[in-house]
Short mmCIF file of C-alpha atoms in Angstrom, two decimals:
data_model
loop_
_atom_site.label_atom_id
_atom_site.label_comp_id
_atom_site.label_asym_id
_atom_site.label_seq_id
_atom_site.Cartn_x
_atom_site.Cartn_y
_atom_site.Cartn_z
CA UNK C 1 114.58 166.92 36.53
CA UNK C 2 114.11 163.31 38.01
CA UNK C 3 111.76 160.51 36.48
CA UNK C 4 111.08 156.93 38.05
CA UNK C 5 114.01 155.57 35.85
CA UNK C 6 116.65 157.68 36.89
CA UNK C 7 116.25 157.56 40.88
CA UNK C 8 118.80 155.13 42.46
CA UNK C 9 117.55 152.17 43.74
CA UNK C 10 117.41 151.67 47.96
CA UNK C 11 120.02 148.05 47.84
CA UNK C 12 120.03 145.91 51.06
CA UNK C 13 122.70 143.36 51.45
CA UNK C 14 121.62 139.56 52.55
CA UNK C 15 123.15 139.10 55.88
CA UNK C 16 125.40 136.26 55.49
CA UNK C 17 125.29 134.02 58.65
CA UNK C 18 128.28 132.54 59.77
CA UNK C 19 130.71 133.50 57.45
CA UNK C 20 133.38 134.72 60.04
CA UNK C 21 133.74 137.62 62.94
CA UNK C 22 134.20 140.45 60.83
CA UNK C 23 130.35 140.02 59.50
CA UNK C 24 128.95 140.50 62.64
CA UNK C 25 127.22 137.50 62.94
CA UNK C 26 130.11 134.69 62.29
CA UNK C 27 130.56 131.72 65.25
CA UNK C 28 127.03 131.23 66.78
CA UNK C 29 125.63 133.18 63.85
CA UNK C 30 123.11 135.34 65.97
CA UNK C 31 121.38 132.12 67.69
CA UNK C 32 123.24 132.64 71.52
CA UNK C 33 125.23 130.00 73.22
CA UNK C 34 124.06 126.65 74.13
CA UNK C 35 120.07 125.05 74.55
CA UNK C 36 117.57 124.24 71.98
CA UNK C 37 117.36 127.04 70.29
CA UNK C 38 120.51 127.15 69.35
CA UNK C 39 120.68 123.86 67.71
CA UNK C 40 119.57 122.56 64.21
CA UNK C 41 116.65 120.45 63.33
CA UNK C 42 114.52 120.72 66.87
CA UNK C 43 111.13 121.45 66.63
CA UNK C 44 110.48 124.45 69.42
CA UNK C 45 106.32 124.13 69.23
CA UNK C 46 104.42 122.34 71.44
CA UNK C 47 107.37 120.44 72.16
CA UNK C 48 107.23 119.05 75.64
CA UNK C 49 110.45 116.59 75.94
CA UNK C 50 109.14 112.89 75.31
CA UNK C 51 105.81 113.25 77.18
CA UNK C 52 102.47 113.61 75.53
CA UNK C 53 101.57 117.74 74.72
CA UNK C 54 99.24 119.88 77.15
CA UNK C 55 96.52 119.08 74.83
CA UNK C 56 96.69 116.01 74.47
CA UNK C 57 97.11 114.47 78.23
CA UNK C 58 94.56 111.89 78.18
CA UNK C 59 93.73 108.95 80.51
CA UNK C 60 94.68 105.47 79.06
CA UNK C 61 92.41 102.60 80.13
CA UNK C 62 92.38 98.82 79.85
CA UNK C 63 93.67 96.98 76.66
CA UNK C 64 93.64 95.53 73.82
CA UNK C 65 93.83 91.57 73.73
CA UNK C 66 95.76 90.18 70.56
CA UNK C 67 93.45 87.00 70.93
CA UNK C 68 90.38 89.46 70.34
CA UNK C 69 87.37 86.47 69.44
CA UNK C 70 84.54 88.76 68.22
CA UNK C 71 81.80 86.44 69.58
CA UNK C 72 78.26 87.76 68.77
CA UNK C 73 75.61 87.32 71.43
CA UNK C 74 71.91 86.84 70.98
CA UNK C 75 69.22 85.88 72.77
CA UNK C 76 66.30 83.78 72.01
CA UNK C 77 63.90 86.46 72.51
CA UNK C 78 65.53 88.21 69.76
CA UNK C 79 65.47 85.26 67.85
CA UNK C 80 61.65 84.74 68.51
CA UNK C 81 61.02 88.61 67.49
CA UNK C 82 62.82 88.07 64.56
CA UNK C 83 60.50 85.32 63.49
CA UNK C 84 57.86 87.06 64.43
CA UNK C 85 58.57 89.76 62.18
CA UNK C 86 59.04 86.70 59.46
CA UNK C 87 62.83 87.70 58.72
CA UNK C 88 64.15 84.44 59.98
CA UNK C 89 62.55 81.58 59.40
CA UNK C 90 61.65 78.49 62.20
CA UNK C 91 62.48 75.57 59.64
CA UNK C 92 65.96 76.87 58.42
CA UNK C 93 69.11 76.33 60.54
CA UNK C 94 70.09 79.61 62.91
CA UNK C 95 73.68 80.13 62.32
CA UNK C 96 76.62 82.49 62.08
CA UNK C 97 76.14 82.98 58.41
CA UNK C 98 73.17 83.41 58.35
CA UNK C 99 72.81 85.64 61.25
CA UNK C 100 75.57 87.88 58.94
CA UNK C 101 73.84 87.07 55.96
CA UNK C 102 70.61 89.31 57.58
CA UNK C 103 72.71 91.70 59.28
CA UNK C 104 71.35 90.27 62.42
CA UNK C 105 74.87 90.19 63.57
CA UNK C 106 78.13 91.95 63.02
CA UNK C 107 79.75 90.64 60.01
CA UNK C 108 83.11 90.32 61.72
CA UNK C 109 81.88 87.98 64.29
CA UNK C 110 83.82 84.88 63.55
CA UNK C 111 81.85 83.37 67.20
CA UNK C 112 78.15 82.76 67.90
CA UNK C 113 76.85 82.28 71.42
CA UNK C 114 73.41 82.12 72.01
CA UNK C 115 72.09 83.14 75.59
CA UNK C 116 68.65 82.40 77.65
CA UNK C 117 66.83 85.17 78.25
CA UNK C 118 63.21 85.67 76.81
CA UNK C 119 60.87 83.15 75.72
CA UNK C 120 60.88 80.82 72.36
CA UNK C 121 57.69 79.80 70.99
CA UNK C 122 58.79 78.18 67.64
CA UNK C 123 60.78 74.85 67.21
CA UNK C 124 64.14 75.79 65.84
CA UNK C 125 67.70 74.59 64.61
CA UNK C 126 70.57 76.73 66.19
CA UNK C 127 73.93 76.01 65.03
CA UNK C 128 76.60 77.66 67.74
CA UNK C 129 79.94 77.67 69.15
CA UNK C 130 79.10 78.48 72.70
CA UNK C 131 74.81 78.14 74.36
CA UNK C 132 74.11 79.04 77.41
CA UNK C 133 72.44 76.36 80.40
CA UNK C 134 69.41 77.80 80.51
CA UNK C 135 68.96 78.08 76.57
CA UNK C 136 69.69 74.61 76.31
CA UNK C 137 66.78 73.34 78.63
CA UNK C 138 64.25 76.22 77.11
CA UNK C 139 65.17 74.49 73.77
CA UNK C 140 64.97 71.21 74.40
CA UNK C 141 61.63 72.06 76.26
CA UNK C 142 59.47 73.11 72.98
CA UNK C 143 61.65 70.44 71.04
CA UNK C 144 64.27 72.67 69.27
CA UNK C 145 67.54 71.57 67.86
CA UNK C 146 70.85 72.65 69.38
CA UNK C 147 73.93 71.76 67.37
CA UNK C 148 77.63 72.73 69.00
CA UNK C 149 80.26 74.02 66.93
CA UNK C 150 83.45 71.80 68.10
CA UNK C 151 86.88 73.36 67.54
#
């Protein structure tokens, strides 16, 4: 008669790598001779030899400049619309801050240049680092303001 608790029990032995020629798989302990796969710690996947993978091959283009100045252009038309829509105001002074201040601008632009194109109706102060020629004279013609940042 046989129950559960008497039948022997099917025991497999770990396979000891590298313990010596007599256990079959001593020396190179089952891994070959020589080449990647036979050494320790090397990644096999996707592992293409110091060059970018398959998948990522992509074309690199122009660069980065250290001396990045995040200038923020405008124009005085958009200056002109944005009085017209009465969130700037003619009597205040334009600047960088307060360009930011109305999200006009990007608030990491640490530069303000203001460029000609359009048409100005109202008189107004603008406080920049770098104007254009032509929004100088279109200025000066309806009797605006121009103050240059000097560094």
């Amino acid at each position: 008669m046989t129950s559960l608790n008497t039948t022997g029990k099917i025991i497999r032995k770990k396979i000891r790598v590298g313990r010596g020629i007599g256990s079959g798989k001593g020396k190179t302990s089952g891994r070959g001779v020589k080449g990647q796969k036979s050494r320790s710690g090397v990644a096999i996947k996707s592992f293409e030899g110091g060059q970018m993978p398959l998948f990522r091959r992509l074309p690199k283009r122009g660069f980065n400049s250290i001396k990045d100045l995040k200038i923020a252009i405008i124009n005085l038309e958009k200056i002109q619309m944005f009085i017209n829509k009465k969130k700037l105001n003619s009597n205040e002074v334009i600047n960088v801050n307060t360009l930011k201040k109305l999200k006009i601008i990007n608030k990491n632009s640490k530069i303000l240049k203001i460029l000609g194109k359009g048409e100005i109706k109202d008189r107004v102060n603008i406080q920049a680092d770098l104007i254009s020629k032509s929004a100088i004279e279109k200025l000066k013609k309806i009797g605006g303001s121009i103050q240059i940042n000097k560094k």
